[in-house]
Structures are given as C-alpha cells and as structure tokens.
Amino acid sequence: MRDICAAFSEIAGLRERNAIALKVAKDRGRKVVGTYCLFSPVELIVAAGAIPVSLCGTSATPIPAAEKVLPRSLCPLIKSSYGFALTDTCPFFHFSDLLLAETTCDGKKKMYELLGEMKPLHLMQLPQVQDEAALEYWVLELKRLMTRLEQAFDVRITPEKLAAAILLLNEERRSLKALQDLLKRKPAPISGMDLLTVLHNRGFTVDKREAIDLIDRLTRELAELSDQGISPFTAKTPRILLTGVPVGLGSDKVVRLVEELGGSVVCFESCGAYKKVDPVQPGKNLLRSIAEKYLRVPCSCMSPNKGRLQLLEQLVREFAADGVIDLTWQGCHTYNVESFTVKRHLQETVRVPFLQIETDYSESDTEQLKVRIEAFLEVIGTSRGERP
Amino acid sequence: MVAAGIDIGSTGTKAVIFDGEIRASVVVPTGWDPKAAGLEAYRQALECAGLVADEVQSIVGTGYGRVSLPIFDRKVTEITCHARGAHFLYPETRSVIDIGGQDSKVISVDPQGRVAEFAMNDKCAAGTGRFLQVMAGVLDVSLDQLGQLAVGATPVPISSMCAVFAESEVIGLLARGTDKGSIAAGIFHSIAARIQGLAGKVALSHRVTFSGGVALNRELCRAIGTSLGIDMWVPQAPQMVGALGAAILGYEA
Ligand code: SF4
Ligand code: SF4
C-alpha cells in the first residue's frame, strides 16, 4: 500500500517536513500553540491567527528523562509528553509560543503544573460532567482562553474569524471521517498501521487547507485501489476495533501485533481518530456551539461517560468488527477502571468478543501480548464457526 | 488418524501422540534450545508410541517456543490448547486455571471445549511458576518441600504483588524469625489471591480444571481451591494438558 499510493508517501514524511515549515512560519511572525488533548478548542487558536500543533507524547525515548522527575508508575503518555519537553526533542514543543492544557486526568493535570515552568501554559478547567451547568462553565473557560490568546498574540478574535475557523475545522473532520470510513469496506483497503501513520503525521501539519486536500486525495486513491480489489487483507481477516487510550506512532505495538498475527485494525475509537471527527454543530452562538462540541468528547475522564458506550456500539456495527480490543496504559486509572463498564456494555448489546490489554510503551511484554492477541484471534475464529 | 501435539514451554517441553486416545506423552526439559527440545520430545513420543514420523498425519505446536519449529502443520496458542485438553479430560469443565512458568491464565470454556474468554497476568511475574521458584529459592527448599512445609501452617500475609518485592519481604520475614511453614503457606496464599483476581475478570465457574506444571504441587492446589471456594479437577499429569489439547486439535481438523 505504501508504495503504490502517492499520497501516502507524502503523508509519511509530514512530521519532518512540517518541523521546517513551522520554523519558516515562525520567522515570518506566525504564532504557534501546542496542544496535548482532544479537548483543546482548536477553533479559537485558528481564529487567533495562530498555528495549532499536536505535541509529541507517543514515543518511549524520552521516558527515562521524565522519570527523573515523575513517578515511574505514571501513565507512559504523560511521561513521554513531559520527557519530550524536558529533553527539548519535540520540534513542535520547541516552536510553541503557548501550550494549551486542560484538567483531564489527575496525572496530566499535575504534570502541566511542571510544564508551566518551562513555557507559557494556559490551563483550561475542564468540567468532568456533561450537563447544562458544566456547559455554561465551559463557555466561560473558552472566553478566558479567548482573552488569553488575544492578549498574548495581540489580536482580536472576531465572530467572522471564529465562523471561518469552525468551517475549516469541520472540513478537516469531514475529510478525516471519510478516510476512516473507507475501512468499513470488507476487506479494509489499508492496514490499521498505515491509517495510524496517516492520522499521526497529520497532527503535525502547519497548513490545514493543504492537509485536508492531501487526506482527500489519499481517500480517493485508496478508494480506487480498493475498487480494483487491492487490499492487504482478505474478506476473512478478523476485523478489530481498537478503543481506549490515545495511540500514535511509537505507542503502536498492539496495532502492529494484531496485524502481524493476522488481524486487521479497521477502526480506532480513540482521540486522534474517530473521537475526533465529531463536528461543531453551527448555532446562533458560535462560542457555545464550540463549547458543546468539546464537552461532548467521550473521554474516560468524564463521569459518567455514557457517550463512549454509545459511540462504541455504533462503531462495532458500522465497521462490522469481529472483536474489540480495549487498550489501556499502565497507570491510567480512568481507562483501566472504565474497561469493565465497556466490556459489560458490549456484551449486553453487540455481543462481540472483547479483550483488555494493559501495557506501556516498552517492548518488554511483547511475547505475552502475542499469546494474548493470538488467542483472542482464535476466539474470534471459533465464534465465527471456524475450527481453532 | 494419528496426531501429535508439542508444547514448548519456558521450562518443560511436552509431546503427546493422540489417535482418539492418548498413545504416548513425554516431557523433556526445554533448556536453552527450544527447537532441540521440541524435536527431542517428539522423537521420544514417537518411540514410546511405537510409531515412525510418517505415520503421524498432523503436528500442532503450542507454547512460547512454537514459533521455533518448522515441523508444525499448525500453531495454536496454549490458551486454546489448554481449554481443549481440559475438555477432553473432564468434559464438564467450564473453566481452566493454568499456571505456567511465565504466565498464569484463567480461561472460560464453552460446552464444546472452545475458549469463550480468558484473562492472563500482566507483565508482573506474581502468581506464576517463576514466582514460586524464586520464593522456594529464598527459603532454600525445593518446590516439593515448599508444599510439605505449608501443610497445616497458618499463612503469614505476603502483601507484595511483585516477585522482586515479595522476595525482600520474605527475607524480612525470615530475619524476624517467622517460621518457614507459615511463609510457605503465605506464598501459596498470595498466588491464590492473584488467581482470584484474574478469575474475577472472566466469571469463574465451579467446574474448574487446574493445569500446568505448578498443579503438580498438591498443597498449592489445596490452597487455591480453598481460597477460591471450589474443588478443582487436577489431572494426573497437569503439565501435559496443553500438548494434549494441541494433539486433539490436529486430530479433529
Ligand atoms: S483520552 Fe481524554 S484526556 Fe487523553 S487525550 Fe483523549 S480526550 Fe484528552
Ligand atoms: S491515558 Fe489515561 S492517564 Fe494517560 S493521559 Fe490519558 S487519561 Fe491520563
């Protein structure tokens, strides 16, 4: 797939190319805001004329450095994010004028206090319930962010700019959704690892318009290949839906193993993937519409988090998943605890084989994971009536 | 139809010849060369069954070393194999507890002997054969003696989940003069607690087969049975269950 599809090779090199593009843009006076989480209201950043970038946090490399400060038992995502900042090895962190952070899980929240000592950081107090009062509070938090951006970058965020930003980002979500929806085809036209590569690298783009066009081109190319019957899989390949913690390149071992062992990851119900495609529903009050969209994010830090159960149920059906793997990082209490609820819900509704995997970014448990994943694929085989 | 199952585990390599019933079953130590161990176990099993390789129609490999042998017609994980083997020995089985050298697993089995669900220990060695070995080493006894020591003793609680910490905890207990019997019982207790934790994830039934080499230790079986509040079937050669299951899967295919 990688070789026969031109748009893919272009995307594979995005992180490197954009680090340079970012430097050029900064030299021309553009401002950069680094984000860590799906709760970051990117519309405001775009409306302020700044460039939003996702910061690195999916590689094991900077974790030892982070562990000089942070407890070892902390979630690897938090340690990696902090480690990148500490070792100054994430160019996107390096070029950020401001970091945007939200009070999601406890570990992140406290880590942000330390990050704030390295760079200007704006912390949004995220409510962790999704009701009307929380929404009102969240609107105020958006206003506070707006003021901060206006002051820091000496700009005015007008309703026109905001409306344009909503349009642009909805367009981005539309293109990301269309790409992922391609994998509803049987067999999926692209592997989960390749999809992940695209979604991961896309987060480092400087020019959103260009990135949208590139994704659309990729979707078209893949659809054509698939029409010709080209796919790395067969109609019998077990289709896995991956849910749980955020994954990216570097923290992809479970995706890799599933596909090495004969499965295909057809859907990621995670932050950089399907959770991200939910658009802002335009309303009379733009800020409120944006607030609604972000507060709806079905993250495990919400309590209760019914939205995730509904989304999962829907995705299992739409993607015709044969099995669900719930990936959780060691030290992530919210996702680890919520796994029980997710399993129970899926058993009661879609009755699909379910496997929780708790791991971190290291390779030390690869052999064990192989046994587990392979046995899970065997279970899927028997549940479809194939002989083990 | 004659089928062979070969289970290359971290400590022992097992081979079973099956033709509707068990014709031969052998164990050899895995040592440093899982490939050689697999071939040797197979050779011995053939000899024991009075067969030559040509008479075997299917060879199924399982266990962590299953990737290393080119002679296998098929490879199946030990989880599926243990379920199938336990089902053959005790058709009523609905759960299998398997404690191996590296991992422990709780498997729930459907009436046909197929895996419905399973849970497996994470990175940590607590609750595995390795954990037992380390603990026996600290007490300076063999695994058998560890069982003897525990008979009738009141377990002293061992709270560390990690094998490394448990080791220093046990050393501390010894230094304080706690008797070895209570410590041995405590070790069994902590394994049972760990299994109980795993069992909670897959709805353990009361019709349980205990498989894997660790089940040879009768005192440990009793400790686990008591703490889970169940009677378990313990096969005569519990370490053979995986190889048996592998052979049966080949036989049935
Ligand atoms: S899982 Fe939740 S806290 Fe983590 S990045 Fe996603 S939305 Fe943010
Ligand atoms: S994976 Fe869990 S612990 Fe880690 S940052 Fe996300 S919510 Fe927090």
XYZ file of C-alpha atoms and ligand atoms in Angstrom:
657
model
C 0.000 0.000 0.000
C 2.789 2.326 0.980
C 4.462 2.042 -2.408
C 1.541 2.168 -4.759
C -0.174 5.156 -3.244
C 1.462 8.523 -3.843
C -0.493 10.493 -1.252
C 0.564 8.023 1.416
C 4.275 8.536 0.907
C 3.724 12.263 1.060
C 1.951 11.956 4.390
C 4.596 9.628 5.800
C 7.125 12.464 5.608
C 4.899 15.156 7.075
C 6.353 15.374 10.548
C 9.849 16.131 9.324
C 8.788 18.497 6.589
C 6.455 20.408 8.839
C 9.043 20.974 11.510
C 10.847 23.044 8.891
C 7.663 24.676 7.631
C 6.905 25.643 11.194
C 10.236 27.352 11.614
C 9.679 29.302 8.395
C 6.219 30.355 9.520
C 7.596 31.490 12.859
C 10.303 33.510 11.189
C 7.505 35.261 9.325
C 5.884 36.172 12.610
C 3.231 33.455 12.971
C 2.423 32.250 16.472
C 2.246 28.588 17.441
C 0.080 26.914 20.085
C 0.921 23.381 21.170
C -1.904 21.093 22.278
C -1.952 17.760 24.076
C -5.514 16.703 24.145
C -8.691 16.400 22.145
C -10.361 18.877 24.479
C -8.271 21.748 23.108
C -10.664 24.084 21.247
C -8.544 24.472 18.159
C -11.088 26.845 16.573
C -10.010 29.600 18.934
C -6.360 29.115 18.096
C -7.063 29.250 14.367
C -9.314 32.291 14.798
C -6.461 33.996 16.639
C -4.329 33.544 13.532
C -2.009 31.098 15.289
C -0.967 27.618 14.175
C -2.229 24.756 16.337
C 0.075 21.717 16.533
C -0.187 18.408 18.381
C 2.764 17.810 20.632
C 4.684 14.554 20.781
C 3.902 12.067 23.519
C 3.804 8.624 21.922
C 7.430 7.586 21.981
C 9.268 5.690 24.704
C 12.559 7.501 24.029
C 12.219 10.464 26.415
C 10.607 8.458 29.239
C 13.820 7.787 31.215
C 14.479 11.531 31.313
C 10.947 12.199 32.516
C 11.290 9.607 35.249
C 13.896 11.768 36.942
C 11.003 13.987 37.913
C 7.815 11.992 37.503
C 6.892 8.736 39.254
C 7.673 5.608 37.263
C 4.200 4.225 37.780
C 2.627 7.147 35.925
C 0.955 6.653 32.546
C 3.563 6.498 29.745
C 1.694 9.101 27.699
C 2.214 11.680 30.404
C 5.826 10.682 30.975
C 6.564 10.774 27.263
C 4.959 14.203 26.811
C 6.889 15.600 29.722
C 10.099 13.886 28.605
C 9.878 15.433 25.152
C 9.571 18.872 26.706
C 12.361 18.257 29.183
C 14.822 16.997 26.585
C 13.678 19.548 24.002
C 13.377 16.828 21.356
C 9.892 17.661 20.068
C 10.357 20.435 17.488
C 6.698 21.335 17.824
C 7.129 21.908 21.530
C 10.257 23.876 20.808
C 8.446 26.240 18.437
C 5.322 26.635 20.578
C 4.691 30.129 21.914
C 1.985 28.882 24.204
C 0.918 25.484 25.497
C -2.746 24.723 25.826
C -3.699 22.288 28.561
C -6.891 21.023 30.168
C -7.570 19.492 33.552
C -8.402 15.993 32.335
C -6.903 13.170 34.376
C -5.014 13.777 37.610
C -1.637 12.778 36.241
C -1.785 15.184 33.346
C -3.143 17.956 35.486
C -0.236 17.817 37.886
C 2.297 17.300 35.091
C 1.046 20.508 33.461
C 1.982 22.425 36.602
C 5.571 21.349 35.986
C 5.381 22.020 32.251
C 4.208 25.530 33.020
C 7.622 26.192 34.489
C 9.186 25.635 31.068
C 6.854 27.525 28.737
C 3.857 29.828 28.957
C 0.940 27.496 29.559
C -2.764 28.172 29.590
C -4.760 25.722 31.660
C -8.449 25.289 30.994
C -10.508 23.977 33.881
C -12.455 21.205 32.214
C -15.702 20.191 33.898
C -15.989 16.413 34.117
C -19.679 16.043 33.708
C -21.643 16.790 30.566
C -24.689 18.762 31.703
C -26.050 22.263 31.220
C -24.272 23.827 34.198
C -20.989 22.323 33.040
C -21.573 23.729 29.595
C -22.083 27.236 30.952
C -18.886 26.923 32.915
C -17.024 25.588 29.879
C -18.229 28.544 27.796
C -16.634 30.821 30.380
C -13.422 28.832 30.127
C -13.479 29.298 26.348
C -13.889 33.030 26.873
C -10.949 33.021 29.235
C -8.856 31.246 26.618
C -10.001 33.734 24.023
C -8.819 36.625 26.167
C -5.508 34.933 26.795
C -4.926 34.347 23.085
C -5.933 37.890 22.211
C -3.582 39.346 24.784
C -0.667 37.024 24.118
C -0.760 37.439 20.346
C -2.183 40.956 20.259
C -5.121 40.080 18.024
C -8.919 40.328 18.073
C -10.923 37.155 17.666
C -13.955 38.402 15.742
C -17.133 36.367 15.121
C -16.169 36.273 11.429
C -12.806 34.719 12.177
C -14.451 32.256 14.526
C -17.038 31.259 11.939
C -14.300 30.731 9.365
C -12.314 28.617 11.799
C -15.349 26.439 12.511
C -15.846 25.890 8.802
C -12.212 24.998 8.260
C -12.005 22.547 11.143
C -15.300 20.927 10.281
C -13.907 20.453 6.817
C -10.869 18.773 8.358
C -13.132 16.482 10.391
C -15.146 15.634 7.312
C -12.019 14.595 5.452
C -10.730 12.565 8.381
C -14.056 10.803 8.734
C -14.243 9.975 5.041
C -10.789 8.423 5.173
C -11.598 6.300 8.212
C -14.966 5.277 6.810
C -13.153 3.661 3.892
C -12.169 0.925 6.305
C -15.797 -0.096 6.598
C -15.186 -1.880 3.310
C -14.535 -5.589 3.526
C -11.614 -6.166 3.306
C -10.280 -2.837 4.539
C -8.291 -1.111 1.787
C -5.497 -0.037 4.147
C -3.940 -1.539 7.255
C -4.541 -0.096 10.702
C -0.829 0.670 10.973
C -0.959 2.704 7.769
C -4.096 4.508 8.880
C -2.426 5.300 12.174
C 0.625 6.646 10.367
C -1.588 8.999 8.390
C -3.587 10.192 11.383
C -0.470 10.640 13.487
C 1.530 12.608 10.959
C -1.425 14.729 10.008
C -1.410 16.225 13.526
C 1.865 17.955 12.731
C 0.623 19.928 9.748
C 1.090 23.641 9.518
C -1.290 24.392 6.687
C -4.692 22.875 7.412
C -6.108 23.506 3.947
C -3.222 21.667 2.348
C -3.567 18.786 4.782
C -7.269 18.454 4.045
C -6.573 18.259 0.323
C -3.889 15.667 0.910
C -6.194 13.480 3.020
C -8.948 13.792 0.426
C -6.518 12.753 -2.272
C -5.433 9.760 -0.234
C -9.040 8.749 0.320
C -9.701 8.906 -3.429
C -6.574 6.927 -4.291
C -7.389 4.263 -1.716
C -10.975 4.001 -2.888
C -9.761 3.396 -6.428
C -7.301 0.729 -5.309
C -9.992 -0.921 -3.282
C -12.376 -0.830 -6.253
C -9.750 -2.796 -8.144
C -9.792 -5.349 -5.335
C -6.420 -4.330 -3.899
C -6.096 -4.756 -0.142
C -3.519 -6.135 2.291
C -6.275 -8.350 3.738
C -8.899 -10.851 2.693
C -12.616 -10.932 3.428
C -11.840 -13.486 6.149
C -9.309 -11.388 8.061
C -10.641 -10.766 11.594
C -11.687 -7.124 11.930
C -10.618 -5.458 15.153
C -11.925 -2.251 16.646
C -9.419 -0.603 18.964
C -10.704 1.573 21.769
C -9.185 3.115 24.881
C -6.212 5.378 25.400
C -4.697 7.556 22.676
C -2.267 5.737 20.355
C 0.221 7.087 17.892
C 3.422 6.112 16.183
C 5.769 4.805 18.839
C 2.942 3.580 21.027
C 1.576 1.344 18.304
C 2.826 -2.061 19.370
C -0.623 -3.533 19.926
C -1.778 -2.406 16.478
C 1.370 -3.840 14.965
C 0.972 -7.167 16.763
C -2.697 -7.530 15.812
C -1.800 -7.131 12.166
C 1.330 -9.278 12.336
C -0.738 -12.052 13.846
C -3.317 -11.988 11.103
C -5.945 -9.439 12.128
C -6.781 -6.041 10.739
C -7.490 -2.964 12.836
C -10.374 -1.365 10.988
C -11.355 1.333 13.431
C -9.725 3.361 16.170
C -12.257 4.750 18.589
C -9.560 6.927 20.069
C -8.663 10.578 20.373
C -6.680 11.090 17.198
C -9.108 9.011 15.165
C -12.848 8.533 15.424
C -13.395 10.584 18.573
C -12.021 13.475 16.611
C -14.448 13.505 13.687
C -17.458 14.842 15.585
C -18.073 18.323 14.093
C -19.153 21.601 15.677
C -22.890 21.944 15.056
C -23.320 25.534 13.940
C -25.747 27.509 16.084
C -26.594 31.114 16.798
C -23.965 31.425 19.465
C -20.652 30.325 17.995
C -18.745 30.048 21.243
C -21.498 27.954 22.738
C -21.534 25.649 19.711
C -17.809 25.120 20.063
C -18.131 24.515 23.788
C -20.851 21.935 23.189
C -18.705 20.041 20.740
C -15.727 19.770 23.041
C -17.696 18.980 26.149
C -19.274 16.038 24.286
C -15.901 14.286 23.859
C -16.491 10.817 25.291
C -13.246 10.638 27.260
C -12.909 8.422 30.324
C -12.180 11.487 32.440
C -15.898 12.311 32.120
C -18.150 10.857 34.763
C -20.387 9.247 33.769
C -19.092 8.598 30.267
C -22.118 7.167 28.501
C -21.105 8.710 25.184
C -18.227 6.281 24.764
C -20.512 3.286 25.163
C -22.890 4.606 22.537
C -20.127 5.508 20.130
C -18.537 2.090 20.525
C -21.767 0.263 19.975
C -22.369 2.272 16.829
C -18.834 1.737 15.518
C -18.862 -2.022 16.159
C -21.948 -2.234 13.976
C -20.861 0.210 11.272
C -17.401 -1.291 10.878
C -18.661 -4.875 11.279
C -15.993 -5.501 13.926
C -15.365 -9.126 14.892
C -13.666 -8.179 18.132
C -12.948 -5.181 20.349
C -9.584 -4.567 21.986
C -9.597 -2.037 24.793
C -6.091 -0.675 25.081
C -5.200 0.898 28.394
C -1.900 2.291 29.628
C -0.455 1.234 32.936
C -1.200 3.909 35.459
C -4.270 5.188 33.626
C -6.952 4.721 36.212
C -9.840 6.170 34.270
C -9.477 3.950 31.208
C -8.476 0.904 33.248
C -11.481 1.117 35.517
C -13.832 2.024 32.701
C -12.809 -1.116 30.826
C -15.150 -3.164 32.991
C -18.119 -0.969 32.089
C -17.210 -1.059 28.423
C -16.949 -4.841 28.390
C -20.249 -5.269 30.180
C -21.989 -2.863 27.841
C -20.663 -4.506 24.693
C -21.580 -7.943 25.977
C -25.103 -6.804 26.653
C -25.595 -5.043 23.330
C -23.450 -6.185 20.407
C -22.050 -9.408 21.950
C -18.660 -9.083 20.393
C -15.512 -10.771 21.775
C -13.642 -8.314 23.990
C -10.059 -8.137 25.219
C -8.486 -5.611 27.526
C -4.772 -5.050 27.223
C -2.906 -3.071 29.840
C 0.605 -2.192 28.825
C 3.035 0.679 28.344
C 5.397 1.926 25.651
C 8.145 -0.634 26.277
C 8.653 -3.836 24.317
C 9.226 -5.983 27.408
C 5.855 -7.741 27.285
C 5.731 -8.361 23.536
C 5.818 -12.164 23.854
C 2.980 -12.181 26.359
C 0.958 -9.791 24.264
C 1.426 -12.062 21.267
C -0.071 -15.024 23.132
C -2.955 -12.914 24.277
C -3.720 -11.368 20.922
C -3.273 -14.604 19.014
C -5.578 -16.423 21.434
C -8.080 -13.610 21.001
C -7.966 -14.033 17.230
C -8.541 -17.768 17.797
C -11.570 -16.966 19.929
C -12.907 -14.764 17.132
C -12.326 -17.629 14.692
C -14.300 -20.090 16.815
C -17.078 -17.606 17.432
C -17.449 -17.423 13.645
C -17.591 -21.215 13.479
C -14.065 -21.822 12.203
C -12.068 -24.654 13.752
C -9.427 -23.451 16.180
C -5.716 -40.627 12.138
C -2.694 -40.100 14.350
C -1.866 -36.606 15.595
C 0.951 -35.132 17.639
C 0.852 -32.108 19.906
C 4.032 -30.432 21.061
C 4.002 -27.785 23.781
C 7.277 -25.931 24.106
C 7.049 -24.114 27.414
C 9.627 -21.992 29.194
C 10.721 -24.827 31.492
C 9.382 -28.065 30.054
C 8.667 -29.294 26.542
C 5.822 -31.769 26.277
C 4.730 -34.062 23.447
C 1.562 -36.128 23.142
C 0.553 -38.638 20.472
C -3.202 -38.966 20.104
C -5.352 -41.233 17.941
C -8.673 -40.961 19.720
C -6.899 -41.733 22.935
C -3.526 -40.830 24.358
C -0.905 -43.137 22.862
C 2.164 -41.500 24.372
C 3.103 -38.496 26.432
C 6.573 -37.314 27.344
C 8.249 -34.330 28.993
C 11.783 -33.107 28.457
C 13.403 -30.004 29.909
C 13.370 -27.065 27.496
C 16.819 -25.830 28.440
C 18.387 -23.191 26.251
C 17.338 -24.641 22.929
C 13.559 -24.825 22.482
C 13.967 -26.158 18.966
C 16.111 -29.095 20.019
C 13.824 -29.772 22.959
C 10.790 -29.865 20.676
C 12.446 -32.347 18.317
C 13.672 -34.493 21.189
C 10.258 -34.624 22.865
C 8.697 -35.581 19.551
C 11.286 -38.292 18.943
C 10.725 -39.787 22.377
C 6.956 -39.653 21.991
C 7.119 -41.480 18.657
C 9.368 -44.106 20.156
C 7.107 -44.518 23.137
C 4.082 -44.949 20.861
C 5.993 -47.322 18.620
C 5.456 -45.150 15.564
C 7.567 -43.580 12.863
C 7.147 -39.969 11.751
C 5.411 -40.965 8.516
C 2.528 -42.445 10.444
C 1.658 -39.084 12.010
C -0.731 -37.015 9.910
C -0.807 -33.809 11.898
C 1.587 -31.997 14.194
C 0.312 -28.998 16.116
C 2.689 -26.800 18.071
C 1.928 -24.610 21.064
C 3.702 -22.820 23.903
C 6.091 -19.930 23.709
C 8.557 -21.910 21.599
C 6.000 -22.836 18.966
C 7.457 -20.341 16.511
C 10.826 -22.073 16.516
C 9.942 -25.445 14.973
C 9.490 -25.876 11.215
C 7.813 -29.297 11.516
C 4.448 -27.996 12.695
C 1.453 -28.174 10.403
C -0.228 -25.612 12.566
C 0.461 -23.408 15.569
C -2.173 -22.705 18.172
C -1.810 -20.688 21.365
C -1.604 -22.505 24.668
C -4.833 -20.849 25.737
C -6.879 -22.662 23.096
C -4.899 -25.872 23.673
C -5.357 -25.945 27.431
C -9.073 -25.413 27.000
C -9.311 -28.298 24.530
C -7.118 -30.617 26.593
C -9.026 -29.937 29.795
C -12.308 -30.502 27.988
C -11.120 -33.917 26.820
C -10.088 -34.987 30.316
C -13.131 -33.506 32.063
C -15.920 -32.781 29.577
C -17.817 -30.904 32.290
C -15.054 -28.327 32.629
C -16.165 -24.733 32.188
C -13.019 -23.014 33.433
C -9.329 -23.751 33.287
C -6.715 -22.315 35.588
C -3.313 -22.706 34.018
C -0.210 -21.675 35.888
C 2.824 -21.943 33.702
C 6.425 -20.934 34.148
C 5.944 -17.406 32.841
C 2.256 -16.667 32.917
C -0.910 -17.629 34.656
C -4.235 -17.736 32.881
C -7.847 -18.224 33.705
C -9.840 -19.489 30.737
C -13.556 -19.896 30.485
C -14.610 -22.763 28.254
C -17.846 -23.462 26.437
C -19.545 -26.897 26.400
C -17.629 -27.834 23.242
C -14.278 -27.088 24.831
C -13.785 -23.824 22.999
C -12.411 -20.700 24.621
C -15.143 -18.230 25.472
C -12.956 -15.720 27.292
C -9.655 -15.567 29.086
C -7.560 -13.420 31.367
C -3.811 -13.502 31.711
C -1.381 -11.916 34.154
C 0.239 -8.696 33.006
C 3.958 -8.021 32.939
C 4.399 -8.891 36.591
C 5.544 -12.408 37.484
C 3.380 -12.639 40.601
C 1.207 -15.735 40.525
C 3.364 -17.635 38.049
C 5.633 -20.643 38.301
C 8.560 -18.268 38.191
C 7.304 -16.558 41.331
C 7.093 -19.914 43.142
C 10.596 -20.798 42.067
C 12.044 -17.521 43.291
C 10.278 -17.921 46.622
C 11.425 -21.520 47.072
C 14.923 -20.269 46.329
C 14.719 -17.647 49.081
C 13.566 -20.304 51.559
C 16.283 -22.604 50.227
C 13.933 -25.525 49.613
C 12.715 -27.430 46.574
C 9.227 -26.918 45.189
C 8.117 -30.219 46.741
C 9.491 -29.252 50.112
C 7.711 -25.922 49.836
C 4.478 -27.893 49.635
C 5.405 -30.065 52.611
C 6.293 -27.017 54.689
C 2.929 -25.436 54.092
C 0.903 -28.396 55.362
C -1.212 -27.281 58.289
C 0.615 -23.972 58.723
C -1.132 -20.655 59.284
C -0.241 -18.398 56.387
C 1.554 -15.153 57.171
C 0.327 -12.448 54.808
C 2.673 -11.531 51.957
C 1.435 -8.310 50.520
C 3.865 -7.508 47.708
C 2.465 -8.267 44.287
C 5.795 -8.045 42.535
C 8.132 -11.056 42.669
C 11.112 -8.863 43.422
C 9.463 -7.075 46.319
C 7.952 -10.291 47.610
C 11.443 -11.699 47.703
C 12.690 -8.974 50.014
C 9.512 -9.226 52.034
C 10.160 -12.933 52.599
C 13.778 -12.254 53.501
C 12.500 -9.738 56.036
C 10.096 -12.294 57.490
C 12.881 -14.847 57.829
C 15.070 -12.281 59.538
C 12.307 -11.658 62.040
C 12.216 -15.361 62.814
C 8.896 -16.236 61.170
C 8.799 -19.988 60.613
C 9.188 -21.300 57.098
C 5.880 -23.162 57.184
C 3.863 -20.007 57.666
C 5.848 -18.286 54.969
C 5.306 -21.181 52.536
C 1.595 -21.115 53.280
C 1.671 -17.343 52.815
C 3.308 -17.737 49.412
C 0.606 -20.153 48.297
C -1.966 -17.785 49.626
C -0.599 -14.883 47.637
C -0.658 -16.951 44.433
C -4.236 -17.916 45.155
C -5.132 -14.265 45.660
C -3.557 -13.398 42.362
C -5.501 -16.140 40.572
C -8.650 -14.956 42.271
C -8.033 -11.504 40.836
C -7.671 -12.935 37.349
C -10.684 -15.181 37.803
C -12.783 -12.146 38.635
C -12.281 -10.924 35.086
C -13.814 -13.921 33.329
C -16.573 -15.286 35.579
C -15.016 -18.443 37.001
C -17.389 -21.417 37.135
C -17.164 -24.057 39.868
C -16.211 -26.743 37.330
C -12.558 -25.937 37.099
C -9.583 -27.865 35.767
C -6.185 -26.889 37.114
C -3.478 -27.384 34.511
C 0.172 -26.545 34.075
C 3.242 -27.878 35.861
C 2.596 -25.912 39.025
C -0.524 -28.019 39.624
C 1.795 -30.959 40.455
C 2.157 -29.282 43.814
C -0.812 -30.754 45.691
C -0.535 -28.388 48.611
C -0.751 -25.391 46.297
C -3.809 -26.936 44.628
C -5.450 -27.204 48.025
C -4.586 -23.583 48.890
C -6.008 -22.262 45.629
C -9.098 -24.455 45.901
C -9.772 -23.287 49.444
C -9.286 -19.637 48.739
C -11.496 -19.739 45.650
C -14.006 -21.895 47.490
C -14.064 -24.544 44.759
C -12.994 -28.118 44.139
C -10.751 -28.401 41.141
C -10.021 -31.304 38.882
C -6.298 -31.822 38.825
C -5.186 -34.166 36.046
C -2.558 -36.777 36.836
C -0.106 -35.043 34.565
C -1.315 -31.437 34.595
C 1.681 -30.210 32.621
C 0.572 -32.344 29.634
C -2.810 -30.661 29.123
C -1.582 -28.116 26.574
C 0.223 -30.689 24.413
C -2.793 -32.962 24.654
C -5.082 -30.154 23.519
C -2.751 -29.401 20.615
C -2.789 -33.038 19.530
C -6.581 -33.186 19.747
C -6.968 -30.011 17.696
C -4.842 -31.611 14.992
C -6.750 -34.874 15.256
C -10.083 -33.126 14.838
C -9.083 -30.865 11.988
S -8.029 10.325 26.316
Fe -9.103 12.112 27.124
S -7.541 13.182 28.249
Fe -6.462 11.772 26.896
S -6.061 12.928 25.013
Fe -8.017 11.940 24.741
S -9.545 13.409 25.379
Fe -7.580 14.074 26.193
S -4.019 7.648 29.018
Fe -5.125 7.948 30.924
S -3.573 8.528 32.446
Fe -2.679 8.768 30.399
S -3.030 10.908 29.889
Fe -4.760 9.776 29.006
S -6.341 9.771 30.607
Fe -4.413 10.408 31.555
